[in-house]
């Protein structure tokens, strides 16, 4: 692999600068934060709208990285490493991957479409892995960056590839086609996802099928549009529910006992197979897989036997609360080398406890010999500073001595029998295993038991929203992110850890105990306490928090303690009242403030800030500008009189968007991080972060005239089917949301809330919805959104988010 890497890098247009031409490279990296970076890493310094990796090169050299692809060599790094200087590092990464791909000659399946790509990829891997050594995209690595990283993982032992490609606008697929070069193309379901980047549906289809330009065959569900624009030279292999002209005609799909029997006609003969799913999307995805098996000339019996074993695909890495004060990262459905590297990076970005444990099964389809594979796994374990390894499986047990502090078990049952002897407590545990090992049983043992209502937090969405607002800031403007009120109800530590991973400049909390909790959990970012009580000053100092000072009384109290503790230049933040009239120094107190601070060495004014009252309402734009003008006047006076140059900041989330000329040195991002905007157009650019879910506890039928709930606030006027959901006002759902004001979503349908919301339960009308006890219920998320709920309840999204009770389990995940 290393020789192929060298050949690939030498074939991209680049100017080499360095002292060592005898390069030893076996890893490609783009993330400076990964603990896996080292002397044999080739680092591509990507430049995006919100970040420039060139700024981290000095730190990477310090930890031993010696080889870089850059657009320029940072001044302080000249002569200290090897540099390939290119015009554009993303283009260079894509060219490198295309060069690397061209060195291998075996079948490659390329998938694209609006929906189903990842599921079809994972199912094909399962169906074909008994006969092939497969390399596939890890998780949903299907982007302009993800595809190159996926392809670069190919090695000499692989003999089949499965890669997915996703695009969001025109001209992107052309680049991915050159990297994947699929010999077999699969077009999955074409829907409305990501429509905004295309002129119309036909334009989107044309762009997507660019992936198949040189494929020997294209597999898709037959329809007139695709038929009319597919490449004339391409061989097609089609299926259909409607057209008997398709190569495979599916003439019946019968649902029974949680399964679907698919009957189809192929080459004049009729066949059938059973899959363990009922929904339309799974049936379509299964047929895509069937088409590949038919194209590969699998026999009927093999197809039937393997297809009936298909399984739900979990595409998320989930963070859960565990027993004995543990944090659990659930990746219990796959075990391959590439996804292990991703999971270990995620472990580092989300670790809540210093002690790190990995529970790992045998690893399959690495394309490496077992000796080479487990040597590399051992290196990963060492570089990621894992404290304990628990191996499960015959193969990993044979290599136990390659790992420090490792214990192994032949199978999951043996591990479970010894579970009580392992003493899991106060640690972060990554659980990663192939499906055959049934690691979900281990997750169940380790997971803290709570009721069935959960708030799922999408960490990808938080990253997206953060980057969206960072893109609005000028290059040198810092960003503070508010994580007060338990991260606006979404979770404190986990979000703070992600923000630290993204290298934000400051975190903001309301009270000292919130900051102390984050510092005690291992957060190292500077944390500003916005509403400190004087009684908390000693604790603030002890835990290296930074208080906002908003009154002379508070300042004198803090200075007294600072002098007693012999502090020197302890950071404080001065709050000015420019019109909010809540907290802060007013114009008539500035002279006393200056007199008190002048010459004082115990504290250092780290920043001067104010808060806008109407940044979200342009009807009061003049008032907002008056606040900004007063802030400029008062802060300038402070800086001149005290001869200081602190950070200045006045903008909150809506201020970032509405007053871009007043960014000063830093801006404070709050509700926008969590996917909520006051502007309808901006809202379309943000991603939903929190989804509150529950289940149906019970379904009953009532007759006309019967009532539901306290006070008989709902009386049925016809026979009605009622579902009870285990969530109520004690969980944070307003009673005003009941009695037909609000709804929940079940099976993508609205179910109106009937009667009064109880402390722990609410009831909904499911008369027209095919559902069963145990089915999932969406309380809020994509529908209804918290913004919609707030409008109906005459409140703001903040109140809804922060009202969700701590007894509701938070589950954090990354796609």
Tab-separated table of N, CA and C in Angstrom, residues 29-112:
chain	number	residue	atom	x	y	z
A	29	UNK	N	-4.485	11.534	6.016
A	29	UNK	CA	-5.280	12.190	7.060
A	29	UNK	C	-5.676	13.590	6.621
A	30	UNK	N	-6.827	14.040	7.152
A	30	UNK	CA	-7.279	15.418	6.920
A	30	UNK	C	-7.652	16.101	8.231
A	31	UNK	N	-7.673	15.343	9.340
A	31	UNK	CA	-8.124	15.872	10.634
A	31	UNK	C	-6.929	15.999	11.565
A	32	UNK	N	-6.564	17.213	11.887
A	32	UNK	CA	-5.386	17.449	12.740
A	32	UNK	C	-5.607	16.962	14.162
A	33	UNK	N	-6.877	16.730	14.547
A	33	UNK	CA	-7.174	16.355	15.936
A	33	UNK	C	-7.035	14.864	16.189
A	34	UNK	N	-6.911	14.068	15.129
A	34	UNK	CA	-6.857	12.620	15.306
A	34	UNK	C	-5.579	12.203	16.001
A	35	UNK	N	-5.711	11.337	16.993
A	35	UNK	CA	-4.545	10.809	17.691
A	35	UNK	C	-3.783	9.809	16.827
A	36	UNK	N	-4.349	9.452	15.679
A	36	UNK	CA	-3.705	8.473	14.795
A	36	UNK	C	-2.660	9.105	13.887
A	37	UNK	N	-2.539	10.427	13.897
A	37	UNK	CA	-1.527	11.098	13.088
A	37	UNK	C	-0.137	10.804	13.636
A	38	UNK	N	0.824	10.545	12.718
A	38	UNK	CA	2.175	10.233	13.153
A	38	UNK	C	3.169	10.342	12.019
A	39	UNK	N	4.376	9.800	12.199
A	39	UNK	CA	5.453	9.960	11.210
A	39	UNK	C	5.122	9.426	9.824
A	40	UNK	N	4.233	8.428	9.714
A	40	UNK	CA	3.914	7.851	8.413
A	40	UNK	C	2.606	8.366	7.828
A	41	UNK	N	2.171	9.531	8.331
A	41	UNK	CA	0.938	10.171	7.856
A	41	UNK	C	1.249	11.168	6.747
A	42	UNK	N	0.437	11.146	5.694
A	42	UNK	CA	0.444	12.210	4.698
A	42	UNK	C	-0.795	13.056	4.967
A	43	UNK	N	-0.584	14.298	5.376
A	43	UNK	CA	-1.681	15.171	5.810
A	43	UNK	C	-2.028	16.161	4.708
A	44	UNK	N	-3.310	16.122	4.287
A	44	UNK	CA	-3.825	17.090	3.320
A	44	UNK	C	-4.432	18.262	4.097
A	45	UNK	N	-3.864	19.438	3.948
A	45	UNK	CA	-4.333	20.628	4.670
A	45	UNK	C	-5.487	21.254	3.893
A	46	UNK	N	-6.702	20.759	4.152
A	46	UNK	CA	-7.873	21.245	3.423
A	46	UNK	C	-8.268	22.641	3.895
A	47	UNK	N	-8.778	23.419	2.961
A	47	UNK	CA	-9.222	24.785	3.251
A	47	UNK	C	-10.706	24.865	2.944
A	48	UNK	N	-11.509	25.212	3.957
A	48	UNK	CA	-12.942	25.324	3.773
A	48	UNK	C	-13.424	26.720	4.072
A	49	UNK	N	-14.738	26.893	4.000
A	49	UNK	CA	-15.327	28.211	4.270
A	49	UNK	C	-15.109	28.626	5.715
A	50	UNK	N	-14.965	27.648	6.608
A	50	UNK	CA	-14.918	27.970	8.032
A	50	UNK	C	-13.602	27.603	8.704
A	51	UNK	N	-12.715	26.944	7.995
A	51	UNK	CA	-11.508	26.481	8.638
A	51	UNK	C	-10.390	26.330	7.615
A	52	UNK	N	-9.159	26.483	8.078
A	52	UNK	CA	-7.986	26.311	7.237
A	52	UNK	C	-6.990	25.458	7.999
A	53	UNK	N	-6.793	24.233	7.531
A	53	UNK	CA	-5.948	23.288	8.258
A	53	UNK	C	-4.477	23.683	8.258
A	54	UNK	N	-4.080	24.640	7.442
A	54	UNK	CA	-2.689	25.069	7.445
A	54	UNK	C	-2.271	25.611	8.812
A	55	UNK	N	-3.245	26.131	9.553
A	55	UNK	CA	-2.907	26.722	10.851
A	55	UNK	C	-2.509	25.668	11.884
A	56	UNK	N	-2.754	24.396	11.581
A	56	UNK	CA	-2.435	23.336	12.542
A	56	UNK	C	-1.171	22.569	12.181
A	57	UNK	N	-0.524	22.962	11.080
A	57	UNK	CA	0.649	22.212	10.614
A	57	UNK	C	1.780	22.253	11.636
A	58	UNK	N	2.016	23.396	12.247
A	58	UNK	CA	3.078	23.510	13.257
A	58	UNK	C	2.866	22.502	14.384
A	59	UNK	N	1.617	22.380	14.855
A	59	UNK	CA	1.313	21.430	15.932
A	59	UNK	C	1.490	19.990	15.461
A	60	UNK	N	1.148	19.710	14.208
A	60	UNK	CA	1.303	18.356	13.679
A	60	UNK	C	2.771	17.980	13.552
A	61	UNK	N	3.587	18.910	13.133
A	61	UNK	CA	5.034	18.647	13.068
A	61	UNK	C	5.564	18.320	14.459
A	62	UNK	N	5.040	19.007	15.462
A	62	UNK	CA	5.494	18.791	16.840
A	62	UNK	C	5.209	17.377	17.335
A	63	UNK	N	4.160	16.717	16.773
A	63	UNK	CA	3.858	15.345	17.208
A	63	UNK	C	4.398	14.299	16.235
A	64	UNK	N	5.210	14.763	15.259
A	64	UNK	CA	5.917	13.804	14.424
A	64	UNK	C	5.471	13.678	12.990
A	65	UNK	N	4.384	14.367	12.588
A	65	UNK	CA	3.948	14.293	11.191
A	65	UNK	C	4.980	15.014	10.317
A	66	UNK	N	5.367	14.369	9.216
A	66	UNK	CA	6.452	14.900	8.405
A	66	UNK	C	6.080	15.197	6.955
A	67	UNK	N	4.887	14.800	6.535
A	67	UNK	CA	4.540	14.916	5.122
A	67	UNK	C	3.197	15.624	4.952
A	68	UNK	N	3.188	16.687	4.150
A	68	UNK	CA	2.004	17.529	4.037
A	68	UNK	C	1.733	17.895	2.576
A	69	UNK	N	0.442	17.961	2.226
A	69	UNK	CA	0.008	18.539	0.958
A	69	UNK	C	-0.626	19.880	1.296
A	70	UNK	N	-0.097	20.964	0.742
A	70	UNK	CA	-0.478	22.314	1.162
A	70	UNK	C	-0.625	23.225	-0.048
A	71	UNK	N	-1.306	24.362	0.168
A	71	UNK	CA	-1.317	25.400	-0.865
A	71	UNK	C	-0.170	26.381	-0.652
A	72	UNK	N	0.330	26.434	0.577
A	72	UNK	CA	1.487	27.265	0.905
A	72	UNK	C	2.144	26.688	2.162
A	73	UNK	N	3.405	26.972	2.342
A	73	UNK	CA	4.122	26.492	3.523
A	73	UNK	C	4.083	27.583	4.591
A	74	UNK	N	3.488	27.314	5.748
A	74	UNK	CA	3.479	28.329	6.808
A	74	UNK	C	4.900	28.789	7.123
A	75	UNK	N	5.062	30.073	7.346
A	75	UNK	CA	6.387	30.667	7.505
A	75	UNK	C	7.220	29.970	8.582
A	76	UNK	N	6.561	29.631	9.703
A	76	UNK	CA	7.315	29.045	10.815
A	76	UNK	C	7.640	27.574	10.585
A	77	UNK	N	7.155	26.996	9.456
A	77	UNK	CA	7.357	25.568	9.194
A	77	UNK	C	8.350	25.291	8.077
A	78	UNK	N	8.885	26.337	7.476
A	78	UNK	CA	9.853	26.169	6.373
A	78	UNK	C	11.011	25.293	6.836
A	79	UNK	N	11.323	24.269	6.008
A	79	UNK	CA	12.479	23.424	6.286
A	79	UNK	C	12.301	22.404	7.380
A	80	UNK	N	11.100	22.315	7.960
A	80	UNK	CA	10.895	21.410	9.094
A	80	UNK	C	10.143	20.132	8.729
A	81	UNK	N	9.705	20.021	7.463
A	81	UNK	CA	8.958	18.838	7.043
A	81	UNK	C	8.987	18.779	5.518
A	82	UNK	N	8.354	17.755	4.986
A	82	UNK	CA	8.221	17.607	3.540
A	82	UNK	C	6.872	18.170	3.099
A	83	UNK	N	6.903	18.997	2.049
A	83	UNK	CA	5.672	19.639	1.602
A	83	UNK	C	5.475	19.419	0.102
A	84	UNK	N	4.254	19.016	-0.263
A	84	UNK	CA	3.829	19.010	-1.658
A	84	UNK	C	2.921	20.216	-1.834
A	85	UNK	N	3.384	21.219	-2.560
A	85	UNK	CA	2.633	22.471	-2.700
A	85	UNK	C	1.771	22.393	-3.958
A	86	UNK	N	0.453	22.582	-3.785
A	86	UNK	CA	-0.503	22.461	-4.880
A	86	UNK	C	-1.386	23.702	-4.925
A	87	UNK	N	-2.175	23.824	-5.976
A	87	UNK	CA	-3.082	24.973	-6.080
A	87	UNK	C	-4.276	24.833	-5.151
A	88	UNK	N	-4.809	23.624	-5.040
A	88	UNK	CA	-6.009	23.389	-4.226
A	88	UNK	C	-5.870	22.023	-3.568
A	89	UNK	N	-5.921	21.981	-2.253
A	89	UNK	CA	-5.651	20.716	-1.554
A	89	UNK	C	-6.797	19.716	-1.684
A	90	UNK	N	-8.051	20.195	-1.793
A	90	UNK	CA	-9.158	19.259	-1.995
A	90	UNK	C	-9.050	18.623	-3.378
A	91	UNK	N	-8.758	19.431	-4.379
A	91	UNK	CA	-8.564	18.890	-5.730
A	91	UNK	C	-7.414	17.897	-5.740
A	92	UNK	N	-6.353	18.214	-5.005
A	92	UNK	CA	-5.203	17.311	-4.935
A	92	UNK	C	-5.576	15.994	-4.270
A	93	UNK	N	-6.397	16.061	-3.213
A	93	UNK	CA	-6.845	14.834	-2.549
A	93	UNK	C	-7.654	13.980	-3.511
A	94	UNK	N	-8.527	14.617	-4.286
A	94	UNK	CA	-9.341	13.880	-5.243
A	94	UNK	C	-8.488	13.301	-6.374
A	95	UNK	N	-7.496	14.053	-6.843
A	95	UNK	CA	-6.588	13.538	-7.877
A	95	UNK	C	-5.770	12.374	-7.340
A	96	UNK	N	-5.316	12.520	-6.106
A	96	UNK	CA	-4.548	11.452	-5.460
A	96	UNK	C	-5.376	10.176	-5.388
A	97	UNK	N	-6.618	10.301	-4.953
A	97	UNK	CA	-7.486	9.129	-4.823
A	97	UNK	C	-7.770	8.503	-6.184
A	98	UNK	N	-7.965	9.338	-7.213
A	98	UNK	CA	-8.200	8.811	-8.556
A	98	UNK	C	-6.974	8.057	-9.057
A	99	UNK	N	-5.791	8.611	-8.794
A	99	UNK	CA	-4.552	7.909	-9.163
A	99	UNK	C	-4.444	6.577	-8.446
A	100	UNK	N	-4.763	6.607	-7.167
A	100	UNK	CA	-4.663	5.397	-6.346
A	100	UNK	C	-5.648	4.334	-6.838
A	101	UNK	N	-6.872	4.750	-7.145
A	101	UNK	CA	-7.891	3.813	-7.638
A	101	UNK	C	-7.440	3.138	-8.926
A	102	UNK	N	-6.745	3.864	-9.788
A	102	UNK	CA	-6.344	3.321	-11.087
A	102	UNK	C	-5.313	2.210	-10.967
A	103	UNK	N	-4.724	2.039	-9.799
A	103	UNK	CA	-3.721	0.999	-9.582
A	103	UNK	C	-4.345	-0.352	-9.257
A	104	UNK	N	-5.675	-0.411	-9.174
A	104	UNK	CA	-6.371	-1.655	-8.830
A	104	UNK	C	-7.353	-2.006	-9.942
A	105	UNK	N	-7.472	-3.303	-10.206
A	105	UNK	CA	-8.337	-3.755	-11.292
A	105	UNK	C	-9.214	-4.899	-10.802
A	106	UNK	N	-10.333	-4.548	-10.195
A	106	UNK	CA	-11.332	-5.541	-9.800
A	106	UNK	C	-12.693	-4.860	-9.827
A	107	UNK	N	-13.782	-5.602	-9.782
A	107	UNK	CA	-15.114	-4.981	-9.901
A	107	UNK	C	-15.388	-3.970	-8.788
A	108	UNK	N	-15.942	-2.858	-9.162
A	108	UNK	CA	-16.344	-1.820	-8.206
A	108	UNK	C	-17.821	-1.518	-8.425
A	109	UNK	N	-18.606	-1.634	-7.364
A	109	UNK	CA	-20.016	-1.251	-7.400
A	109	UNK	C	-20.132	0.186	-6.908
A	110	UNK	N	-20.714	1.050	-7.722
A	110	UNK	CA	-20.936	2.436	-7.330
A	110	UNK	C	-22.419	2.699	-7.144
A	111	UNK	N	-22.786	3.277	-6.005
A	111	UNK	CA	-24.192	3.544	-5.709
A	111	UNK	C	-24.446	5.037	-5.596
A	112	UNK	N	-25.548	5.473	-6.160
A	112	UNK	CA	-26.022	6.826	-5.918
A	112	UNK	C	-27.539	6.818	-5.963
